[in-house]
Amino acid sequence: MSTIYGFFGGSHSPSTSFIKDGEIICCIEEERLTRKKAGDNFDSVAIMSSVEVEKITGVSITDADHRVFVEPVTETFANKLTNFNYDRVSHHDAHCYGAYFTSGMEGKALSISYDGGGDKSVMKIYLCEDGKMTLAHSYDMCSTGSLGHLWAFSVSTIKGYDEDGESIWKMCKDEGKLMGMAPDGEYDETYYRILNSLIDYKDLRFFPNDTGNKTRFVVETMHRLGWFEDHKNIEKFSYNLQKLTEDLMLKFFNDLNKKFPEYTKLCLSGGLFANVKLNQKINQLPWVEEMYVFPAMGDEGLSLGACIIKAHELGEITKPIKLKNMFFGKKYSNRQIIDASERYNVQYETYNPTKIAELLDDGEIIGWFQHGFEYGPRALGARSILVRPTDIGTHEKLNSRLKRHDSMPFAPIVMEEHFDNIFVENKSKYTAEFMTLCFQTKDEWIERIPAVIQKSDKTARPQLVKKENNPMFWEILNEYYKISGVPVLLNTSFNTHNEPIIDKPDHAFPKLLDGTLDKLIIGDYVFTSRK
Amino acid sequence: MFLQVGNEKILLDFNNGITVKIGGPDLTYFVECVEYRGVDHQPVTLESFHVTTNCNWPYKEFRVPVEFYMDFEIKIYKFDPLYGLKLIFSHRYNDYDQVVRFILETDSHDEAKFWLSKIKEYQRKNYCKIQIFSKFEDIDMESDTRYQTRDITPYKTYRIGRFPKSSTDWKTIDPRKEGLLWFGYWKTIWSYQHPRLWKYLSSEEIVNDILGL
């Protein structure tokens, strides 16, 4: 049995992971420690996260049995960190292995990765069955179109540049903002055709190549010619970008089904599958029995994928496992929490879920800090902010407190026992534990939980909460349900505008003092400002 | 080579790498250089960016520093407000019946003679008109004489030789880069120019690599 370090630090979203004897112990994204989001920090390496994982696990990098880097590798960093003793794995292999071996899927499944490109590929397709993976297709980056790049370069050019030449919106960071505008836009033949001139699909192939530079040229030209001076046109652009993405990807998945009809389960990874609306459309395909999106679907998930490849090679992970949660980050003891609190003008009392549920029902905004922080882009109950979902005004109030300008709706957390009552689709519920796809809301719930429903298309991006996997999170939901009759709460990530999800208590307390939060729950304590 | 396509004036030059210049009513044009690598493959992008016609930012001309043989195509696009990215011109490398200049950088007559035999092989393959410049008159005389003047601009120029020992070019000093040329951030391509570490190449390997034989 072995200790394995996995690293990714090639271009953006660096991270470090650690597996011991086939069990995932620790996964940390660099951005949580540097406090700079991936899109603000290109060319960083996993230096802080590697040190942190060493501290947490007590196993030094050089003493571990294996060290695995994901391509593209920053060689000077890798050599220095490992004393020239490391293995390399392919970028898309790390995506595909990470997704399949955490999918819990039995029998046949397809593992598919698609993004802007990593080492020499833009996409890979694996045929998987009972722990065995066989490469079916690998798409060369220089000759394949990338929907990931269509999004990334649209985002980085559509708002133009500041006086320093920096793009206003950043790729690998602001794609969600553009996607969030889609429901407010409308179909426009010209916009659709312009976007379609940049990428098309036929016979399991996306073309033409070099989507990124072509997109930058076209969107930059549109921006220069004043197309986006009217905000409505950005919404229109977004709508048609989303529609084209869905149209092409659904054709691709249907063709894939014709080629491999016996494979009706899907494991998806790569930055494109951060698009929860696209994922919903894929899930709605009648032939899809089940789909799973790797919770750290972007490049931040590669370090765990690297560990999994090595553990599989060593025979220490032989079958897909199911993740109970994504709390693989830094943890803080009650002692550390109390010590930190003494640096702030706060008071505390012991946590009482019934009392907190009442405060939530009264409309208070509650900070929620438990466990190790999450691995991946979603706040799933370790660093969350909770609010009642029943008030439509919550959206404005929260955006104002969090200094966000998002048009995206907030996401709901839902008790497992009530999930089917609220949402239409009743498959792929395992992936819903990680908030990676949208579901259609049943009519009778739309008016009851308006703060977490996208008003134009009645969808939501729920997190299904299981009692056995996160009892404390389930308990607060249950207490709120007892009071309100609503087994749902609004859950948004614990961060303010433009910063990564928080790491430590010292990041949380200032949010209480500056009025972002009404109450802060850390560990077994409820903190209130003394101001 | 000057061309006029609609309202656009285009200059293509393959004599010192690949250079493309465009003049026209639009402020920017998008230029792409793709390589064909075998019959059933989609072309691979080697380099692409947009050029501006009236200022130096970001780029006034399109350049790719590739001097070896490859089956490439230049594509020029403009933004059409009704159709998006619109291809307005393409040119695939084809030196059939064109004047191709070969500059032989060697002091050895035997080597120059050997390279001449390879140039003739290239000519038989491509049906171009050859123009040779070397340190040896008898070698130069093997040119298609009508074209033996430096005054004309050839379609393509090949320089056949070795990097000098004093060279600090990364291709000559970094064994990790052996066989690779990098374009842009993510693109890695194989080349015919010194695909193996140059100092160990034989005379034949050098000429074969550069001429794609």
XYZ file of C-alpha atoms in Angstrom:
744
model
C 0.000 0.000 0.000
C 1.280 3.434 -0.928
C 1.342 7.164 -0.373
C 0.878 9.180 -3.548
C 1.183 12.881 -4.205
C -0.517 14.370 -7.264
C 0.262 17.834 -8.587
C -1.034 20.117 -11.258
C 0.701 23.410 -11.860
C 0.915 23.844 -15.598
C -0.908 27.023 -16.418
C -3.918 27.809 -14.254
C -5.850 26.234 -11.372
C -2.903 24.497 -9.664
C -3.579 22.026 -6.877
C -2.021 19.270 -4.797
C -3.669 15.998 -3.757
C -2.673 13.077 -1.598
C -3.923 9.502 -1.523
C -2.891 6.914 1.052
C -3.599 3.219 0.574
C -6.220 4.037 -2.047
C -8.066 6.521 0.170
C -8.344 10.209 -0.710
C -6.851 12.127 2.208
C -6.311 15.671 1.072
C -6.852 17.890 -2.013
C -6.058 21.581 -1.955
C -6.406 24.194 -4.654
C -3.710 26.826 -4.705
C -6.229 29.668 -5.024
C -7.615 28.993 -1.545
C -4.198 29.800 -0.086
C -2.952 32.516 -2.440
C -6.393 34.177 -2.265
C -6.229 34.873 -5.995
C -8.760 33.177 -8.251
C -7.459 30.996 -11.070
C -8.289 33.537 -13.769
C -6.348 36.208 -11.878
C -3.285 34.066 -11.418
C -2.135 32.355 -14.609
C 1.260 30.674 -14.551
C 1.176 29.943 -10.826
C 2.389 26.581 -9.524
C 1.220 24.389 -6.657
C 3.829 25.639 -4.215
C 1.663 26.679 -1.263
C -0.742 23.773 -1.581
C 2.096 21.244 -1.701
C 3.539 22.618 1.548
C 0.083 22.583 3.141
C -0.603 18.982 2.143
C 2.741 17.965 3.626
C 1.731 19.637 6.915
C -1.690 18.006 6.972
C -0.601 14.496 6.056
C 2.729 14.464 7.866
C 4.270 12.801 4.815
C 6.934 14.825 3.058
C 6.869 14.908 -0.719
C 10.234 13.235 -1.044
C 9.314 10.519 1.480
C 6.070 9.608 -0.284
C 6.106 6.437 -2.354
C 5.054 8.203 -5.569
C 4.867 11.718 -6.996
C 2.824 12.332 -10.119
C 2.599 15.526 -12.164
C -0.076 16.226 -14.736
C 0.942 17.621 -18.121
C 1.737 20.355 -18.888
C 4.466 20.177 -16.254
C 6.468 23.196 -15.113
C 9.729 21.294 -15.051
C 11.825 23.566 -12.865
C 9.131 23.471 -10.200
C 8.635 19.719 -10.467
C 12.361 19.008 -10.321
C 12.886 21.214 -7.310
C 9.882 19.874 -5.440
C 10.639 16.199 -6.003
C 14.391 16.174 -6.455
C 13.888 15.020 -10.065
C 11.906 11.995 -8.926
C 8.409 12.058 -10.381
C 6.086 10.527 -12.979
C 4.047 12.377 -15.583
C 0.507 11.651 -16.684
C -1.540 13.056 -19.525
C -3.854 15.963 -18.809
C -6.979 14.325 -20.188
C -6.153 10.937 -18.687
C -6.153 12.662 -15.297
C -9.550 14.205 -16.088
C -11.057 10.919 -17.300
C -9.630 8.686 -14.552
C -10.652 11.174 -11.863
C -14.217 11.205 -13.157
C -14.669 7.489 -13.702
C -13.075 6.247 -10.501
C -15.171 8.591 -8.336
C -18.412 7.915 -10.214
C -19.400 4.796 -8.289
C -20.673 3.430 -11.594
C -21.021 -0.271 -12.196
C -21.008 -1.940 -15.596
C -20.298 -0.013 -18.771
C -19.719 3.739 -18.783
C -18.117 6.377 -20.992
C -15.639 8.781 -19.425
C -15.350 11.947 -21.508
C -13.205 15.021 -20.943
C -13.416 18.209 -22.984
C -11.763 21.552 -22.327
C -9.593 24.208 -23.938
C -6.715 21.759 -24.200
C -4.044 20.205 -22.059
C -0.731 18.857 -23.298
C -1.652 17.753 -26.817
C -5.334 16.884 -26.530
C -8.541 18.799 -26.281
C -10.790 15.821 -25.609
C -10.583 12.140 -24.728
C -13.186 9.401 -24.665
C -12.664 6.259 -22.600
C -14.745 3.097 -22.610
C -14.990 1.938 -19.013
C -16.218 -1.291 -17.545
C -15.829 -2.627 -14.031
C -12.634 -0.755 -13.298
C -11.031 -1.106 -16.732
C -10.566 1.888 -19.011
C -9.854 1.695 -22.744
C -9.086 4.778 -24.808
C -11.582 5.076 -27.677
C -10.757 8.542 -29.040
C -8.163 11.227 -28.425
C -8.603 14.549 -30.179
C -5.492 16.486 -31.110
C -5.491 20.040 -29.814
C -4.056 21.567 -32.975
C -6.724 20.110 -35.254
C -9.888 20.065 -33.123
C -12.300 22.857 -32.263
C -12.854 23.620 -28.596
C -16.132 24.792 -27.111
C -14.141 25.469 -23.951
C -12.062 28.002 -25.827
C -15.157 29.477 -27.460
C -16.382 30.308 -23.956
C -13.016 31.292 -22.486
C -12.101 33.728 -25.243
C -15.618 35.134 -25.487
C -15.491 35.894 -21.771
C -12.074 37.524 -21.937
C -12.955 39.846 -24.831
C -16.659 40.646 -24.639
C -16.243 43.346 -21.991
C -13.078 44.787 -23.503
C -9.916 45.750 -21.641
C -8.925 48.154 -18.885
C -6.286 50.879 -19.205
C -3.534 48.338 -18.442
C -4.676 46.089 -21.265
C -6.100 43.507 -18.839
C -9.381 41.961 -19.883
C -12.299 43.140 -17.749
C -13.707 39.639 -17.472
C -11.232 36.812 -17.098
C -11.183 33.377 -18.661
C -11.198 30.471 -16.187
C -13.066 32.732 -13.809
C -16.001 34.599 -15.301
C -17.589 32.019 -17.615
C -20.385 31.545 -15.069
C -21.291 35.226 -15.324
C -21.750 34.972 -19.075
C -23.694 31.727 -18.760
C -25.896 33.289 -16.100
C -27.041 35.928 -18.574
C -28.256 33.419 -21.145
C -31.802 33.057 -19.816
C -32.288 36.812 -20.115
C -31.298 36.827 -23.783
C -33.117 35.609 -26.860
C -32.467 33.633 -30.002
C -30.978 35.730 -32.782
C -30.164 34.152 -36.118
C -27.223 36.470 -36.802
C -25.579 35.986 -33.407
C -26.040 32.239 -33.695
C -24.543 32.195 -37.187
C -21.574 34.331 -36.120
C -20.815 31.937 -33.263
C -21.386 28.943 -35.501
C -18.770 30.330 -37.901
C -16.245 29.762 -35.107
C -17.083 26.162 -34.316
C -19.199 23.408 -35.769
C -19.640 19.693 -35.285
C -19.993 16.631 -37.498
C -19.260 12.917 -37.137
C -17.755 13.027 -33.639
C -15.486 15.935 -34.509
C -15.520 19.606 -33.604
C -14.026 21.947 -36.189
C -12.374 24.127 -37.343
C -9.304 24.187 -35.123
C -7.857 27.173 -33.305
C -11.199 28.216 -31.832
C -9.597 30.439 -29.204
C -7.762 32.878 -31.457
C -10.632 32.976 -33.933
C -13.083 33.736 -31.161
C -10.882 36.474 -29.797
C -10.675 38.075 -33.255
C -14.422 37.989 -33.851
C -15.588 39.017 -30.380
C -12.936 41.719 -30.106
C -14.060 43.103 -33.471
C -17.694 43.030 -32.379
C -16.723 44.841 -29.192
C -14.723 47.444 -31.112
C -17.617 48.041 -33.483
C -19.908 48.730 -30.523
C -22.047 45.582 -30.629
C -21.919 45.190 -26.861
C -22.526 48.762 -25.772
C -26.115 47.732 -25.095
C -26.174 45.210 -22.232
C -29.096 43.465 -23.939
C -26.716 42.433 -26.718
C -24.386 40.711 -24.238
C -27.408 38.781 -22.988
C -28.301 37.932 -26.573
C -24.737 36.809 -27.236
C -24.842 34.680 -24.097
C -28.150 33.060 -25.031
C -26.909 32.093 -28.470
C -23.550 30.909 -27.145
C -25.337 28.646 -24.670
C -27.750 27.422 -27.341
C -24.965 26.636 -29.809
C -23.028 24.814 -27.075
C -26.048 22.706 -26.216
C -26.968 22.044 -29.856
C -23.497 20.844 -30.809
C -22.911 18.833 -27.649
C -26.257 17.058 -27.875
C -25.487 16.074 -31.473
C -22.124 14.803 -30.259
C -23.637 12.756 -27.430
C -26.326 11.302 -29.693
C -23.658 10.285 -32.226
C -21.649 8.782 -29.404
C -24.685 6.759 -28.405
C -25.049 5.482 -31.979
C -21.422 4.400 -31.969
C -21.454 2.878 -28.480
C -25.135 2.051 -27.845
C -24.403 -0.239 -24.920
C -22.772 2.622 -22.966
C -25.602 4.615 -21.380
C -23.767 5.962 -18.331
C -21.589 9.045 -18.607
C -18.705 10.380 -16.502
C -17.817 13.919 -17.521
C -14.883 16.163 -16.743
C -13.051 19.178 -18.125
C -13.936 22.835 -17.842
C -16.794 22.706 -20.358
C -18.807 20.558 -17.959
C -18.837 23.331 -15.375
C -21.773 24.456 -17.544
C -24.671 23.215 -15.449
C -27.312 24.045 -18.071
C -25.493 21.982 -20.657
C -25.219 19.153 -18.152
C -28.969 19.299 -17.587
C -29.617 18.940 -21.319
C -27.299 15.932 -21.474
C -29.019 14.383 -18.467
C -32.392 14.841 -20.176
C -31.370 12.753 -23.194
C -33.679 9.741 -23.028
C -30.917 7.189 -23.581
C -28.784 8.545 -20.713
C -29.341 6.220 -17.793
C -27.078 8.130 -15.420
C -24.508 10.857 -15.627
C -21.859 12.064 -13.232
C -19.800 15.217 -13.440
C -16.527 15.129 -11.526
C -17.073 17.739 -8.765
C -13.659 19.335 -9.437
C -14.370 19.216 -13.151
C -11.873 21.892 -14.212
C -8.103 21.713 -14.116
C -8.165 22.088 -10.339
C -9.292 18.440 -10.285
C -6.255 17.135 -12.137
C -4.028 16.525 -9.125
C -6.544 14.056 -7.703
C -6.878 12.464 -11.139
C -3.100 11.984 -11.165
C -3.171 10.251 -7.780
C -6.014 8.015 -8.962
C -4.126 6.975 -12.099
C -1.160 5.903 -9.983
C -3.325 4.190 -7.340
C -5.103 2.302 -10.129
C -1.805 1.309 -11.697
C -0.673 -0.026 -8.307
C -3.921 -1.939 -7.839
C -4.955 0.175 -4.850
C -8.057 1.585 -6.534
C -9.602 -1.075 -8.702
C -13.283 -0.102 -8.945
C -15.137 3.228 -9.032
C -15.824 4.544 -5.556
C -18.508 6.996 -4.407
C -17.444 10.212 -2.741
C -19.241 11.095 0.463
C -18.257 14.736 0.246
C -15.574 17.032 -1.143
C -14.229 18.309 2.181
C -10.601 17.512 1.402
C -9.134 20.893 2.383
C -7.704 22.373 5.592
C -9.601 21.703 8.829
C -9.630 23.735 12.041
C -10.135 22.442 15.580
C -12.456 24.080 18.119
C -9.362 25.346 19.947
C -8.040 27.024 16.787
C -11.466 28.566 16.161
C -11.722 30.035 19.649
C -8.145 31.303 19.489
C -8.881 33.016 16.187
C -12.099 34.529 17.502
C -10.191 36.294 20.256
C -8.640 38.542 17.649
C -12.062 39.908 16.727
C -14.790 41.772 18.528
C -17.187 38.826 18.585
C -19.050 36.750 21.134
C -20.149 33.185 20.908
C -22.604 30.642 22.181
C -23.040 26.930 21.597
C -24.630 25.909 18.314
C -28.322 25.067 18.538
C -29.811 24.004 15.184
C -33.399 24.809 16.159
C -32.470 28.341 17.086
C -30.476 28.850 13.893
C -33.371 27.500 11.821
C -35.595 30.143 13.423
C -33.114 32.866 12.531
C -33.008 31.585 8.964
C -36.774 31.641 8.850
C -36.611 35.261 10.013
C -34.431 36.087 6.991
C -31.010 36.243 8.628
C -27.864 35.544 6.630
C -25.799 32.808 8.249
C -22.161 31.960 7.573
C -21.468 28.218 7.724
C -17.909 26.978 8.338
C -17.289 23.276 9.010
C -14.885 20.454 8.066
C -12.016 20.913 5.622
C -12.793 23.316 2.814
C -14.204 21.994 -0.436
C -12.180 20.753 -3.398
C -13.688 22.086 -6.623
C -15.633 25.215 -7.476
C -18.790 24.619 -5.416
C -19.492 25.403 -1.782
C -21.106 22.192 -0.570
C -21.514 22.714 3.138
C -18.016 23.408 4.396
C -17.679 27.097 3.477
C -21.235 28.195 2.705
C -23.621 31.033 3.351
C -27.175 29.974 4.146
C -30.348 31.997 3.705
C -34.059 31.200 3.459
C -35.106 30.455 -0.135
C -38.650 31.720 0.171
C -38.094 35.429 -0.321
C -37.565 36.775 -3.843
C -35.860 39.847 -2.393
C -33.061 37.648 -1.055
C -31.222 37.833 -4.383
C -30.764 41.584 -4.195
C -30.009 41.558 -0.479
C -27.334 38.882 -0.801
C -25.701 40.449 -3.848
C -25.541 43.724 -1.994
C -24.037 42.174 1.146
C -21.569 40.046 -0.827
C -20.717 42.878 -3.224
C -21.533 40.637 -6.150
C -23.169 41.695 -9.389
C -24.161 38.257 -10.605
C -27.382 37.701 -12.426
C -27.055 33.985 -11.705
C -29.692 32.681 -9.326
C -28.481 31.264 -6.047
C -28.506 27.530 -5.572
C -30.661 25.448 -3.242
C -29.662 22.674 -0.874
C -32.380 20.049 -0.592
C -32.977 17.148 1.780
C -32.588 13.867 -0.055
C -35.976 12.703 1.179
C -37.775 15.565 -0.606
C -35.703 15.839 -3.775
C -38.130 13.966 -6.028
C -41.059 16.054 -4.785
C -39.400 19.250 -5.925
C -37.591 18.378 -9.155
C -38.760 16.742 -12.363
C -35.745 14.661 -13.354
C -35.232 11.648 -11.124
C -31.873 10.391 -12.351
C -28.225 11.307 -11.796
C -28.876 12.169 -8.184
C -25.381 11.195 -7.060
C -23.915 14.039 -9.113
C -26.553 16.348 -7.613
C -24.777 15.864 -4.288
C -22.062 18.056 -5.795
C -24.235 20.699 -7.473
C -23.019 19.978 -10.986
C -26.188 20.076 -13.035
C -29.503 21.881 -13.217
C -32.874 20.278 -12.651
C -36.338 21.381 -13.735
C -38.440 22.556 -10.806
C -41.966 21.216 -10.419
C -44.628 23.882 -10.893
C -45.926 23.729 -7.337
C -42.495 24.661 -5.942
C -41.634 27.578 -8.192
C -43.468 30.156 -6.103
C -42.448 28.570 -2.804
C -38.680 28.855 -3.288
C -38.300 31.796 -5.697
C -34.836 32.847 -4.455
C -33.247 29.666 -5.807
C -35.099 29.265 -9.099
C -34.042 30.738 -12.431
C -37.218 32.643 -13.183
C -37.053 32.453 -16.979
C -36.660 28.697 -17.370
C -37.694 27.433 -13.898
C -34.485 25.518 -13.345
C -32.350 25.231 -10.236
C -28.867 23.901 -9.495
C -29.601 21.896 -6.372
C -27.327 20.136 -3.941
C -28.909 16.966 -2.666
C -28.026 16.564 1.015
C -27.859 13.079 2.509
C -28.058 12.597 6.237
C -25.306 9.995 6.306
C -22.846 12.079 4.280
C -23.232 15.440 6.002
C -25.378 15.022 9.172
C -24.927 18.592 10.443
C -25.919 20.145 7.120
C -28.889 17.779 6.869
C -29.913 18.601 10.426
C -30.126 22.363 9.866
C -32.197 21.693 6.746
C -34.480 19.434 8.731
C -34.913 21.978 11.525
C -35.767 24.663 8.974
C -38.210 22.247 7.330
C -39.955 21.635 10.660
C -40.538 25.373 11.062
C -41.295 26.393 7.480
C -42.476 23.250 5.730
C -39.741 23.900 3.151
C -36.945 21.286 3.018
C -34.735 23.699 1.109
C -32.230 26.419 1.968
C -30.312 28.821 -0.215
C -26.599 27.982 -0.256
C -24.005 30.256 -1.763
C -20.255 30.144 -1.520
C -18.581 31.796 1.461
C -16.697 34.568 -0.306
C -17.286 38.064 -1.535
C -16.953 39.399 -5.056
C -13.815 38.333 -6.922
C -12.236 36.320 -4.106
C -11.897 32.540 -3.822
C -13.970 30.603 -1.294
C -12.559 31.266 2.165
C -10.071 29.007 3.911
C -9.699 29.837 7.611
C -11.612 31.397 10.512
C -9.600 34.567 10.023
C -11.241 34.927 6.624
C -14.690 34.381 8.127
C -14.791 36.688 11.154
C -14.305 39.919 9.181
C -17.443 39.044 7.194
C -19.350 39.051 10.440
C -17.899 42.346 11.573
C -18.434 44.145 8.260
C -22.124 43.213 8.219
C -21.993 40.668 5.405
C -23.326 38.049 7.827
C -25.783 38.214 10.697
C -24.427 35.096 12.390
C -21.423 32.875 11.833
C -21.379 29.194 12.697
C -17.927 27.675 12.983
C -17.541 24.224 14.392
C -19.762 23.933 17.460
C -20.118 27.684 17.995
C -22.367 30.484 16.845
C -20.609 33.833 16.657
C -22.214 37.261 16.699
C -20.623 40.653 16.306
C -20.294 42.694 19.493
C -20.582 45.918 17.478
C 3.949 37.983 -54.336
C 1.292 40.726 -54.474
C -2.356 39.845 -54.949
C -5.567 41.819 -55.012
C -8.668 40.056 -53.713
C -11.748 42.253 -53.744
C -10.833 45.354 -51.807
C -7.894 43.706 -50.074
C -4.280 43.850 -51.202
C -2.192 40.936 -49.990
C 1.551 40.339 -49.916
C 2.822 36.792 -49.415
C 6.531 36.199 -48.896
C 8.114 32.813 -48.124
C 11.743 33.863 -48.391
C 12.537 34.458 -44.747
C 10.034 32.332 -42.918
C 6.468 33.209 -43.826
C 5.298 36.808 -43.994
C 1.801 38.043 -44.847
C 0.784 41.689 -45.132
C -2.722 42.942 -45.836
C -4.146 46.293 -46.798
C -7.857 46.884 -47.034
C -10.871 48.706 -45.686
C -11.066 46.743 -42.406
C -8.951 47.641 -39.404
C -8.093 44.032 -38.624
C -7.812 40.723 -40.458
C -7.232 37.267 -39.039
C -4.390 35.252 -40.556
C -3.801 31.577 -39.983
C -1.039 29.245 -41.092
C -2.023 25.576 -41.101
C -0.008 22.496 -41.979
C -1.285 19.392 -43.761
C 0.246 16.220 -42.388
C -0.964 13.284 -44.376
C -3.989 12.573 -46.490
C -6.680 11.846 -43.946
C -5.834 14.439 -41.313
C -7.406 17.780 -40.666
C -4.887 20.588 -41.041
C -3.055 21.597 -37.897
C -2.772 25.239 -36.916
C 0.831 26.351 -36.599
C 0.208 29.990 -35.876
C -2.648 32.446 -36.037
C -3.343 35.968 -34.928
C -4.957 39.086 -36.186
C -3.090 41.873 -37.902
C -3.989 45.513 -38.057
C -3.770 47.455 -41.274
C -3.094 50.968 -40.027
C -0.962 50.687 -36.918
C 1.659 48.488 -35.319
C -0.527 47.172 -32.519
C -0.917 44.353 -31.951
C 0.813 43.221 -35.171
C 1.172 44.935 -38.516
C 2.179 41.772 -40.335
C 1.804 38.045 -39.886
C 5.058 36.145 -39.495
C 5.944 32.526 -38.887
C 9.677 31.826 -38.621
C 9.543 28.505 -40.441
C 12.151 28.142 -43.173
C 12.081 24.404 -43.793
C 9.754 22.589 -46.162
C 6.189 21.933 -45.120
C 2.850 21.507 -46.801
C 1.202 24.606 -45.417
C -1.655 26.918 -46.235
C -2.181 30.580 -45.460
C -5.771 31.595 -44.739
C -6.994 35.151 -44.352
C -10.339 35.953 -42.740
C -12.340 39.050 -42.032
C -15.270 39.733 -39.748
C -18.553 39.789 -41.633
C -21.397 41.212 -39.523
C -23.862 38.785 -41.102
C -21.784 35.613 -41.179
C -19.049 36.006 -38.575
C -15.632 34.709 -39.491
C -15.419 34.774 -43.281
C -12.544 33.304 -45.289
C -11.547 35.784 -47.984
C -8.318 34.232 -49.243
C -6.296 31.065 -48.975
C -3.049 29.978 -50.523
C -1.533 26.518 -50.151
C 2.218 26.293 -50.637
C 2.929 25.082 -54.157
C 6.191 25.875 -55.916
C 5.222 24.163 -59.184
C 6.747 26.223 -62.011
C 7.901 28.815 -59.491
C 11.424 30.045 -58.917
C 12.841 28.566 -55.723
C 16.151 29.837 -54.376
C 18.610 27.575 -52.549
C 21.433 29.141 -50.579
C 24.086 26.571 -49.707
C 26.069 27.490 -46.623
C 29.105 25.242 -46.776
C 32.788 25.630 -47.589
C 33.023 22.070 -48.832
C 32.669 21.564 -52.548
C 31.831 17.900 -52.063
C 29.078 18.745 -49.656
C 27.707 21.447 -51.959
C 27.721 18.940 -54.793
C 25.881 16.410 -52.708
C 23.309 18.976 -51.664
C 22.893 19.910 -55.321
C 21.888 16.321 -56.060
C 19.266 16.630 -53.357
C 18.044 19.930 -54.787
C 17.602 18.199 -58.127
C 15.618 15.518 -56.335
C 13.447 18.244 -54.811
C 13.012 19.770 -58.264
C 11.930 16.409 -59.765
C 9.394 16.091 -56.999
C 7.987 19.598 -57.139
C 8.645 20.758 -60.723
C 10.012 24.121 -59.638
C 12.662 26.307 -61.269
C 15.796 26.229 -59.176
C 18.165 29.059 -58.465
C 21.328 28.170 -56.540
C 23.775 30.399 -54.727
C 26.852 28.874 -53.156
C 30.572 29.516 -52.881
C 31.196 27.442 -56.008
C 30.517 28.678 -59.492
C 30.093 25.231 -61.045
C 27.381 24.471 -58.510
C 25.619 27.783 -59.141
C 25.726 27.082 -62.856
C 23.380 24.165 -62.295
C 20.586 26.680 -61.790
C 17.950 27.083 -64.423
C 20.121 29.855 -65.869
C 17.356 32.172 -66.900
C 16.665 32.671 -63.236
C 20.242 32.995 -61.984
C 19.995 36.571 -60.807
C 19.526 38.033 -57.376
C 17.214 40.691 -58.799
C 14.104 38.572 -58.943
C 12.086 37.709 -55.846
C 11.761 33.947 -55.668
C 8.615 32.179 -54.479
C 10.590 30.501 -51.709
C 14.125 30.543 -50.335
C 15.782 27.615 -48.582
C 19.009 28.053 -46.678
C 20.818 24.764 -46.343
C 23.574 24.618 -43.768
C 24.443 24.351 -40.119
C 24.109 26.760 -37.287
C 27.518 28.285 -36.531
C 29.316 26.928 -33.508
C 28.843 30.293 -31.793
C 25.080 30.096 -32.160
C 22.998 30.694 -29.089
C 19.739 29.731 -30.765
C 17.827 27.460 -28.393
C 17.503 24.793 -31.066
C 21.256 24.368 -30.998
C 21.901 24.358 -27.291
C 18.983 22.753 -25.504
C 18.811 18.986 -25.978
C 15.350 18.882 -24.385
C 14.032 20.819 -27.360
C 15.469 18.307 -29.785
C 13.100 17.902 -32.663
C 10.563 20.376 -31.431
C 9.581 23.846 -32.441
C 7.211 25.794 -30.291
C 4.642 28.245 -31.489
C 2.532 30.134 -29.085
C 1.839 28.813 -25.656
C 0.362 25.417 -26.255
C 1.249 24.443 -29.756
C 4.032 21.974 -30.282
C 4.931 20.969 -33.783
C 7.504 18.766 -35.397
C 9.723 20.327 -37.984
C 11.860 19.247 -40.853
C 14.528 21.662 -39.741
C 16.896 19.809 -37.475
C 14.418 17.388 -35.971
C 17.404 15.815 -34.316
C 20.153 17.540 -32.402
C 21.926 19.542 -35.106
C 25.522 18.805 -34.173
C 25.050 15.089 -34.753
C 23.339 15.432 -38.137
C 25.040 14.154 -41.231
C 25.198 16.211 -44.361
C 22.425 14.104 -45.888
C 20.216 14.400 -42.826
C 20.529 18.175 -42.858
C 19.454 18.553 -46.453
C 16.690 15.959 -46.167
C 15.292 17.636 -43.105
C 15.264 21.091 -44.599
C 13.826 20.081 -47.958
C 11.394 17.526 -46.552
C 12.829 14.685 -48.611
